[in-house]
Amino acid sequence: MDETSDKQSFGKGFVILTAAGLLIKVLSVFYNPLLRRILGEEGVGIYSSVYYVFNFVYVIGNTGLPSAISKNISELLALQRYKDAVNAFKITRLFLFALGLFLSLSLFAFAGPISKMFGNSSIKIGLQVLSPTLFITCLLSCYRGYFQGRGNVKPTAVSQIFEQVFNVVFSLLIAYLLLKYGDIELGVAGATTGTTIGAIVALLILISYYNKDKTIRVSKINAKEKVQKRKALLLKKVIKYSIPMTICVLIQNMGMLFDNIIASRILPTMGMNADALVGNVFNYNSLVGVPIAIITSLSVVVLPAISRFAALDDMKNLRKNTFYAYKLTFLVSVPCAVGLMSLSGPICKILGYNSVIVNLLVLGVLNIVLMSVAQIQVSILQGFGKINVVTFHSFFGLVCKIVADIVFIRMPFFNIYGILIGNFVYYLVPILMNSLSIRRTLRCKIKMAKRIFLIVVSSVLMGAAAILCHRVVSFVFGLISKHVYINNVIATVISIVVGAIVYVFVLTVTKSIRKKDFDVFPKKLLKVIPSFIKNRLT
C-alpha cells in the first residue's frame, strides 16, 4: 500500500491512544484494590518491588528501540525511502528477538542475587515467573514501533486493550488459586503470570495486523550488495538512536526504583513497615498513571510527527507541533491533577485505599503536571534529534532526586512523603534544562504563560464544582439510601462528569480553546460535547 494511505492525523492518533490508555488505566486502578484483597498490604508491597525491578529491565528492550524504530521509519517515509523503512523494521525485529531472549534468561538466572541486593528474598520467584515476558514484549514493542512510525496507532491501541484485559483476569485468578494452596510468595508469583499471558495475546494481534497490511509499495532495487550494506547502516542508525533513548527511559524508571530501595532501607530504621508504605506509593502511582497515560499517548504521536518535520527541516511545522503538544499537555495534566486532588478522598474510599494515599494525591498534585511536561519535552527533543542532550538532563535530575530522597525520607516529619519532594526536584530540574534546549532549537520563545493561567483558573473552578457536587449528591442520596459505598460511587461519577463540563465551559468562556482546536479530532468526539458549549466555540 502507499505510505500515506494509513497516516492518521496528529489529533486522531492522540484520541485513539488516549481512549485505549484510559481504559487500560481504569482497569489497572480497579485491579490494584482487588489484588490487595487477595495478597494483603504486605503482598502488594512485595508485588510492587517485583515490578519495580522488572520494569527497570523491561525498558532496556521495550522503550528505546521501539521509539528509535518509530523515529527512524517516520524519517525514512518522509524522505520517501520506503524500502529502507521496511528493512529497518525487519533487521530491528531480528535484533530484538536476540535481545529479548538474552534479557529473559538473564533475569531468570540472576533473580536470586537481585533479591539479595534488595534485601528481600520474597521477590525471587516473582522475577523468575516474569522473566519470559521480556522476550515476548521485545517483539511486541517492535511491531508497535513499526505501526507508530507509519502513523497508524490503531493496532497499538487494540493490542494494548486486549493485553490489559487478559492481564487483569488471569493475574487475579492465578494469584487467588496459588495463595489458596501456597504461601504469599507463590501468590505474588501468580499475580505476575497475567502479564505474560496478556503480552502473548497482544503479540498475536499485532502479527495479525502486520500480515494483513505489511507491505509498503516501493520500486525494486536491483543492486543486492547495496541493499545489504544499507541494512547494516539502518541497524547502526536504529541502535545509535536507541541507546540514548533507552538510557533516558532507564533513568526515568530508576527514579521509582531508587524510591523503593531508599525507602525500604531507611523506613525500617525508623520503626515503620517499609513493604506496606512502598505498597501505598505503588497504588498512588497507579492512580497518577491515569492522566499520565494520556500524556504517554500524546508522546507516542509527537515523536514521529516531530521527527518527520525535523527530517524535512520544516521549521514552521516544528514550531506549530511543539506548541500544540505543550498546549495539549497543560490542557490535560492540570485538570487531571486538580481533579485527583479534589476527589482524592471519595476515589480512595471507592478503591479501599487508606489515608496515606489520599495525602500523597493531595500533596503530590503539582508533580503530576511536572511529570507530564517533562515527558512531552523528552519526546519533543528526541524528535529534534537532541537525544543525548535530553538524556543528560534526565540523568542530572535523577542525581538531584536521589539526594532529595535520602535527605527527606530520613526526616521523621516527611518519612514516605519525602518521595514527593524527591519527585518534584526530579521533574523540575530537567524541565528547566529542556526548555532552554527547545528554545534554542526552535529559535523562538514559546509563550504559554497566559494560556497556563487560564487553564489553572478553569481547573480550580472545576475542582470546586466537583467538590460541591459530591457533597450535594452524597447528601441527597444519603436521605434516600443507607448504602454509603454505593452513594459515594454515584456521587463521585456525577461529580467527575459535572467537573469536566464546568472545565470545558470555562475554557470556552475564556477563549482558551476555540473551534479550530477541535478540527484535528474525530467528528464523533464532537457529538459528545454539550450544545451549550459548542455554541460558544468561535
XYZ file of C-alpha atoms in Angstrom:
538
model
C 0.000 0.000 0.000
C 1.052 3.638 -0.401
C 2.932 5.084 2.515
C 0.408 7.869 3.063
C -2.746 5.802 2.976
C -2.632 4.807 6.625
C -1.419 8.143 8.035
C -3.763 9.285 10.774
C -3.909 12.870 11.893
C -1.953 14.042 14.899
C -5.182 14.599 16.830
C -6.932 11.412 15.734
C -3.951 9.289 16.706
C -3.838 11.037 20.060
C -7.547 10.409 20.678
C -7.307 6.708 19.756
C -4.323 6.066 22.016
C -5.836 8.173 24.795
C -9.088 6.201 24.752
C -7.144 2.941 24.900
C -4.773 4.264 27.556
C -7.588 5.484 29.795
C -9.458 2.193 29.530
C -6.268 0.336 30.418
C -5.542 2.589 33.388
C -9.115 2.338 34.675
C -8.777 -1.451 34.592
C -5.455 -1.113 36.388
C -6.899 1.190 39.049
C -9.652 -1.304 39.906
C -7.259 -4.223 39.575
C -4.969 -2.982 42.357
C -7.542 -2.967 45.196
C -8.785 -6.402 44.115
C -5.208 -7.646 44.173
C -4.742 -6.100 47.606
C -7.768 -8.017 48.882
C -6.108 -11.225 47.700
C -2.488 -10.563 48.701
C -2.891 -8.051 51.549
C -0.805 -4.898 52.132
C 2.424 -6.840 52.594
C 1.802 -8.914 49.475
C 1.183 -5.793 47.385
C 4.425 -4.353 48.751
C 6.323 -7.449 47.577
C 4.435 -7.379 44.269
C 5.374 -3.719 43.702
C 9.034 -4.493 44.459
C 8.953 -7.267 41.841
C 7.580 -4.874 39.250
C 9.997 -2.067 40.063
C 12.864 -4.450 39.267
C 11.080 -5.948 36.252
C 10.262 -2.523 34.793
C 13.890 -1.497 35.079
C 14.960 -4.467 32.917
C 11.840 -4.150 30.737
C 12.729 -0.683 29.461
C 16.025 -1.931 28.004
C 14.281 -3.771 25.193
C 10.863 -2.141 25.227
C 11.338 1.621 25.139
C 14.477 2.906 23.444
C 14.463 0.550 20.459
C 10.721 0.857 19.656
C 10.972 4.658 19.900
C 14.024 4.502 17.656
C 12.077 2.353 15.168
C 9.185 4.821 15.208
C 11.508 7.799 14.723
C 13.589 6.082 12.032
C 10.651 4.786 9.995
C 8.906 8.159 10.187
C 12.036 9.920 8.895
C 12.583 7.380 6.099
C 8.965 7.624 4.923
C 9.170 11.430 4.970
C 12.253 11.171 2.717
C 10.415 8.596 0.505
C 12.955 5.864 1.283
C 10.265 3.199 1.562
C 12.409 0.099 1.068
C 14.740 1.292 3.794
C 11.748 1.696 6.126
C 10.780 -1.957 5.629
C 14.353 -3.156 6.047
C 14.806 -1.066 9.196
C 11.847 -2.843 10.787
C 12.930 -6.351 9.778
C 16.534 -6.033 10.902
C 15.474 -4.459 14.203
C 12.941 -7.235 14.783
C 15.716 -9.809 14.466
C 17.904 -7.831 16.845
C 15.094 -7.549 19.410
C 14.451 -11.295 19.155
C 18.015 -11.931 20.309
C 17.952 -9.160 22.917
C 14.646 -10.356 24.381
C 15.938 -13.903 24.704
C 19.088 -12.660 26.441
C 17.155 -10.448 28.883
C 14.713 -13.239 29.772
C 17.452 -15.744 30.521
C 19.474 -13.155 32.453
C 16.568 -12.122 34.693
C 15.736 -15.753 35.442
C 19.359 -16.595 36.264
C 20.061 -13.515 38.394
C 16.709 -13.300 40.218
C 18.361 -14.659 43.370
C 21.253 -12.158 43.540
C 18.887 -9.301 42.680
C 16.538 -10.236 45.534
C 19.508 -10.322 47.924
C 20.624 -6.887 46.738
C 17.178 -5.554 47.643
C 17.300 -7.363 50.965
C 14.014 -9.044 50.060
C 14.227 -12.735 49.101
C 10.429 -12.819 48.604
C 10.714 -11.245 45.143
C 12.854 -14.043 43.631
C 10.028 -16.334 42.446
C 8.031 -13.416 41.057
C 11.007 -12.235 38.981
C 11.610 -15.729 37.616
C 7.964 -16.157 36.622
C 8.026 -12.757 34.894
C 11.279 -13.378 33.020
C 9.746 -14.959 29.837
C 7.635 -11.823 29.431
C 10.732 -9.843 28.452
C 11.242 -11.956 25.328
C 7.611 -11.569 24.246
C 7.393 -7.844 24.937
C 10.593 -7.113 22.993
C 8.921 -8.466 19.854
C 5.651 -6.817 20.821
C 7.215 -3.373 21.152
C 8.985 -3.766 17.807
C 5.669 -4.158 15.990
C 4.195 -1.218 17.892
C 7.134 0.979 16.935
C 6.656 -0.022 13.291
C 2.971 0.921 13.215
C 3.549 4.147 15.154
C 6.287 5.167 12.730
C 3.789 4.729 9.893
C 1.301 6.883 11.763
C -1.163 4.027 12.337
C -1.871 3.756 16.061
C -4.986 1.562 15.859
C -3.070 -1.770 16.110
C -1.229 -0.462 19.168
C -4.460 0.637 20.844
C -6.328 -2.618 20.157
C -3.429 -4.799 21.309
C -2.977 -2.760 24.497
C -6.633 -3.165 25.468
C -6.639 -6.948 24.983
C -3.280 -7.212 26.728
C -4.588 -5.476 29.837
C -7.887 -7.387 29.948
C -6.118 -10.760 29.835
C -3.513 -9.484 32.295
C -6.106 -8.434 34.882
C -8.283 -11.547 34.607
C -5.516 -14.138 34.742
C -3.371 -12.293 37.309
C -6.220 -12.150 39.830
C -7.389 -15.702 39.137
C -3.969 -17.356 39.373
C -2.927 -15.245 42.380
C -6.066 -16.376 44.222
C -5.540 -20.051 43.373
C -1.833 -20.122 44.268
C -2.312 -18.195 47.508
C -5.084 -20.605 48.460
C -2.762 -23.587 48.138
C 0.588 -21.937 48.876
C 2.279 -19.023 50.635
C 2.375 -15.305 49.850
C 5.426 -15.629 47.579
C 3.546 -18.039 45.315
C 0.550 -15.709 45.374
C 2.729 -12.804 44.222
C 4.251 -15.003 41.507
C 0.752 -15.943 40.380
C -0.184 -12.285 40.143
C 2.600 -11.792 37.590
C 1.536 -14.570 35.212
C -1.232 -12.465 33.696
C 1.413 -10.090 32.357
C 2.925 -12.876 30.257
C -0.447 -14.140 29.022
C -1.556 -10.616 28.097
C 1.681 -9.977 26.203
C 1.262 -13.188 24.179
C -2.287 -12.201 23.175
C -1.162 -8.679 22.214
C 1.719 -10.028 20.111
C -0.605 -12.358 18.196
C -2.944 -9.428 17.479
C -0.123 -7.239 16.145
C 1.264 -10.045 13.981
C -2.240 -10.464 12.556
C -2.421 -6.735 11.714
C 1.042 -6.876 10.169
C 0.239 -9.899 7.987
C -2.925 -8.218 6.711
C -1.143 -4.998 5.811
C 2.617 -5.451 5.893
C 3.755 -4.011 2.572
C 4.765 -0.516 1.555
C 4.828 -0.384 -2.233
C 8.271 0.561 -3.467
C 10.292 0.353 -6.625
C 12.619 -2.651 -6.796
C 16.279 -2.119 -6.006
C 18.471 -4.116 -8.342
C 21.818 -3.880 -6.566
C 21.702 -6.593 -3.893
C 25.057 -5.643 -2.367
C 23.892 -2.086 -1.963
C 20.776 -3.215 -0.115
C 22.752 -5.457 2.230
C 25.104 -2.617 3.028
C 22.154 -0.345 3.628
C 20.619 -2.847 6.066
C 23.747 -2.718 8.188
C 23.667 1.068 8.143
C 19.977 1.067 9.082
C 20.586 -1.173 12.091
C 23.502 1.022 13.117
C 21.254 4.084 12.949
C 18.487 2.419 14.969
C 20.984 1.373 17.647
C 22.501 4.866 17.590
C 19.053 6.283 18.365
C 18.025 3.547 20.769
C 20.976 3.556 23.183
C 20.487 7.124 24.496
C 16.691 6.696 24.301
C 16.909 3.530 26.386
C 19.251 5.177 28.875
C 16.823 8.095 29.139
C 13.874 5.812 29.948
C 16.042 3.736 32.276
C 16.852 6.919 34.161
C 13.139 7.741 34.401
C 12.376 4.274 35.776
C 15.371 4.396 38.075
C 13.552 7.179 39.889
C 10.871 4.743 41.083
C 13.478 2.048 41.648
C 15.514 4.316 43.928
C 12.316 5.333 45.745
C 11.829 1.661 46.519
C 15.436 0.960 47.521
C 15.903 4.087 49.645
C 12.512 3.811 51.377
C 12.979 0.065 52.011
C 16.307 0.682 53.740
C 15.525 3.877 55.674
C 11.929 3.380 56.880
C 12.588 0.167 58.908
C 15.269 2.042 60.879
C 12.506 4.470 61.857
C 10.256 1.642 63.088
C 7.966 1.717 60.032
C 6.651 -1.102 57.820
C 8.522 -0.483 54.569
C 6.591 -3.065 52.493
C 3.215 -1.556 53.391
C 4.339 2.040 52.773
C 6.034 1.158 49.483
C 2.789 -0.587 48.525
C 0.960 2.688 49.193
C 3.312 4.507 46.839
C 2.685 1.796 44.229
C -1.086 2.352 44.484
C -0.564 6.126 44.365
C 1.456 5.719 41.173
C -1.339 3.627 39.652
C -3.797 6.495 40.190
C -1.361 9.084 38.887
C -0.860 6.793 35.908
C -4.377 7.606 34.640
C -3.591 11.179 33.496
C -0.037 10.193 32.616
C -1.482 7.577 30.225
C -2.962 10.453 28.214
C 0.386 12.240 28.073
C 2.086 8.985 27.089
C -0.362 8.702 24.182
C 0.496 12.246 23.170
C 4.221 11.460 23.396
C 3.811 8.438 21.120
C 2.150 10.632 18.474
C 4.507 13.593 18.945
C 7.775 11.699 18.389
C 7.194 10.540 14.772
C 5.439 13.824 13.888
C 8.332 15.963 15.139
C 10.875 13.558 13.599
C 9.159 13.800 10.217
C 9.306 17.604 10.132
C 12.840 17.637 11.530
C 13.965 15.327 8.694
C 12.440 17.769 6.192
C 13.895 20.768 8.077
C 10.374 22.235 8.213
C 10.809 24.805 10.999
C 7.285 26.209 10.635
C 5.601 22.879 11.331
C 8.147 22.037 14.032
C 7.149 25.150 15.950
C 3.449 24.535 15.302
C 3.539 20.926 16.530
C 5.720 21.756 19.527
C 3.325 24.490 20.645
C 0.343 22.199 20.100
C 1.991 19.428 22.133
C 2.637 21.831 25.018
C -0.917 23.140 24.846
C -2.468 19.668 24.956
C -0.154 18.679 27.807
C -1.344 21.509 30.039
C -4.989 21.152 28.936
C -4.905 17.528 30.120
C -2.463 17.423 33.046
C -3.647 20.442 35.053
C -7.353 19.456 35.326
C -6.426 15.822 35.967
C -4.119 16.854 38.804
C -6.708 19.178 40.340
C -9.443 16.578 39.866
C -7.455 13.851 41.634
C -6.677 16.240 44.473
C -10.283 17.454 44.812
C -11.841 13.991 44.801
C -8.929 12.112 46.388
C -10.984 11.118 49.432
C -14.024 9.744 47.570
C -11.862 7.985 44.963
C -9.729 6.274 47.600
C -12.848 5.197 49.505
C -14.162 3.521 46.352
C -10.888 1.677 45.870
C -10.442 0.871 49.552
C -7.230 2.878 49.868
C -6.055 4.360 53.154
C -5.362 7.958 54.190
C -1.687 7.731 53.205
C -2.664 7.512 49.529
C -5.137 10.387 49.963
C -2.336 12.524 51.381
C 0.018 11.518 48.566
C -2.563 12.615 45.977
C -3.176 15.965 47.675
C 0.467 16.786 48.363
C 1.699 15.466 45.016
C -0.726 17.429 42.840
C 1.968 19.608 41.248
C 4.136 16.597 40.451
C 1.504 15.278 38.023
C 1.810 18.430 35.913
C 5.607 18.471 36.106
C 5.806 14.782 35.189
C 3.603 15.410 32.153
C 5.640 18.377 30.929
C 8.933 16.529 31.419
C 7.622 13.528 29.479
C 6.418 15.542 26.489
C 9.679 17.502 26.424
C 11.614 14.247 26.124
C 9.619 13.271 23.008
C 9.995 16.751 21.511
C 13.763 16.845 21.963
C 14.160 13.260 20.755
C 12.177 14.248 17.666
C 14.573 17.163 17.153
C 17.450 14.687 17.282
C 18.707 16.063 20.630
C 18.727 12.568 22.123
C 21.984 12.828 24.075
C 21.036 16.250 25.421
C 17.718 15.141 26.926
C 19.372 12.013 28.345
C 21.945 14.114 30.192
C 19.210 16.394 31.548
C 17.281 13.381 32.864
C 20.416 11.949 34.483
C 21.161 15.225 36.240
C 17.572 15.310 37.519
C 17.927 11.741 38.830
C 21.069 12.634 40.799
C 19.241 15.563 42.400
C 16.280 13.287 43.197
C 18.419 10.653 44.936
C 19.946 13.311 47.175
C 16.491 14.748 47.966
C 15.065 11.268 48.695
C 17.844 10.410 51.146
C 17.569 13.772 52.913
C 13.781 13.990 53.249
C 12.733 10.327 53.715
C 15.164 10.197 56.632
C 13.284 13.037 58.343
C 10.510 11.639 60.620
C 8.254 14.573 59.699
C 8.292 13.602 55.989
C 9.114 9.822 56.010
C 7.386 8.260 52.956
C 6.177 11.694 51.786
C 9.806 12.645 51.186
C 9.432 10.777 47.889
C 7.141 13.573 46.684
C 9.834 16.184 47.294
C 12.355 13.997 45.500
C 9.988 13.698 42.529
C 9.394 17.457 42.487
C 13.139 18.023 42.099
C 13.384 15.098 39.680
C 10.972 16.690 37.195
C 11.647 20.392 37.713
C 15.407 20.300 37.055
C 15.159 18.594 33.609
C 12.160 20.775 32.669
C 14.215 23.951 33.093
C 17.136 22.490 31.137
C 14.898 21.031 28.402
C 13.080 24.349 27.974
C 16.342 26.103 27.140
C 17.263 23.419 24.587
C 13.841 23.586 22.902
C 14.013 27.375 22.762
C 17.466 27.286 21.155
C 16.404 24.666 18.598
C 13.234 26.478 17.529
C 14.976 29.867 17.730
C 11.903 31.346 19.358
C 10.213 31.560 22.748
C 7.036 29.553 23.296
C 4.657 31.943 25.031
C 2.324 29.911 27.236
C 2.003 31.942 30.460
C -1.463 33.386 29.738
C -2.826 30.063 28.478
C -1.467 28.197 31.500
C -3.014 30.765 33.855
C -6.445 30.387 32.217
C -6.149 26.586 32.303
C -5.291 26.726 36.025
C -8.261 29.031 36.723
C -10.588 26.732 34.770
C -9.235 23.709 36.647
C -9.668 25.326 40.069
C -13.290 26.196 39.255
C -13.744 22.635 38.005
C -12.343 21.252 41.266
C -14.605 23.492 43.348
C -17.636 22.425 41.305
C -16.718 18.747 41.704
C -16.347 19.037 45.495
C -19.638 20.925 45.836
C -21.431 18.481 43.545
C -20.137 15.487 45.503
C -21.345 16.911 48.797
C -24.795 17.765 47.429
C -25.302 14.423 45.673
C -23.997 12.487 48.703
C -26.411 14.364 50.962
C -29.394 13.761 48.654
C -28.651 10.067 48.155
C -27.949 9.732 51.870
C -31.582 10.646 52.510
C -32.751 8.009 50.037
C -30.349 5.130 50.636
C -28.209 3.926 53.535
C -25.672 2.218 51.243
C -22.752 4.553 51.892
C -20.391 2.883 49.425
C -22.863 2.928 46.507
C -23.833 6.517 47.315
C -20.174 7.519 47.179
C -19.654 5.781 43.820
C -22.665 7.534 42.279
C -21.694 10.908 43.751
C -18.101 10.568 42.532
C -19.083 9.627 38.972
C -21.581 12.501 38.746
C -19.013 14.899 40.207
C -16.413 13.902 37.614
C -18.885 14.491 34.773
C -20.022 17.845 36.194
C -16.425 18.899 36.800
C -15.449 18.036 33.218
C -18.371 20.043 31.817
C -17.521 23.041 34.007
C -13.870 22.848 32.937
C -14.614 22.821 29.198
C -17.287 25.520 29.621
C -14.904 27.889 31.428
C -12.256 27.239 28.762
C -14.707 28.326 26.065
C -15.747 31.418 28.039
C -12.119 32.487 28.470
C -11.363 31.655 24.802
C -8.674 29.213 25.929
C -9.960 26.735 23.352
C -11.519 27.572 20.013
C -13.459 25.742 17.351
C -10.339 25.192 15.230
C -8.723 23.307 18.116
C -11.261 20.521 17.575
C -10.639 20.252 13.816
C -7.968 17.590 14.294
C -10.216 15.358 16.407
C -12.686 12.774 15.060
C -16.156 14.174 14.318
C -17.746 11.541 16.576
C -15.984 13.132 19.539
C -17.636 16.493 18.846
C -21.088 14.917 19.199
C -20.349 14.165 22.861
C -19.795 17.854 23.669
C -22.978 19.542 25.020
C -24.582 22.022 22.605
C -24.382 24.945 25.055
C -20.601 24.535 24.968
C -20.315 24.000 21.195
C -22.361 27.135 20.567
C -19.773 29.172 22.473
C -16.861 27.968 20.357
C -15.581 30.606 17.947
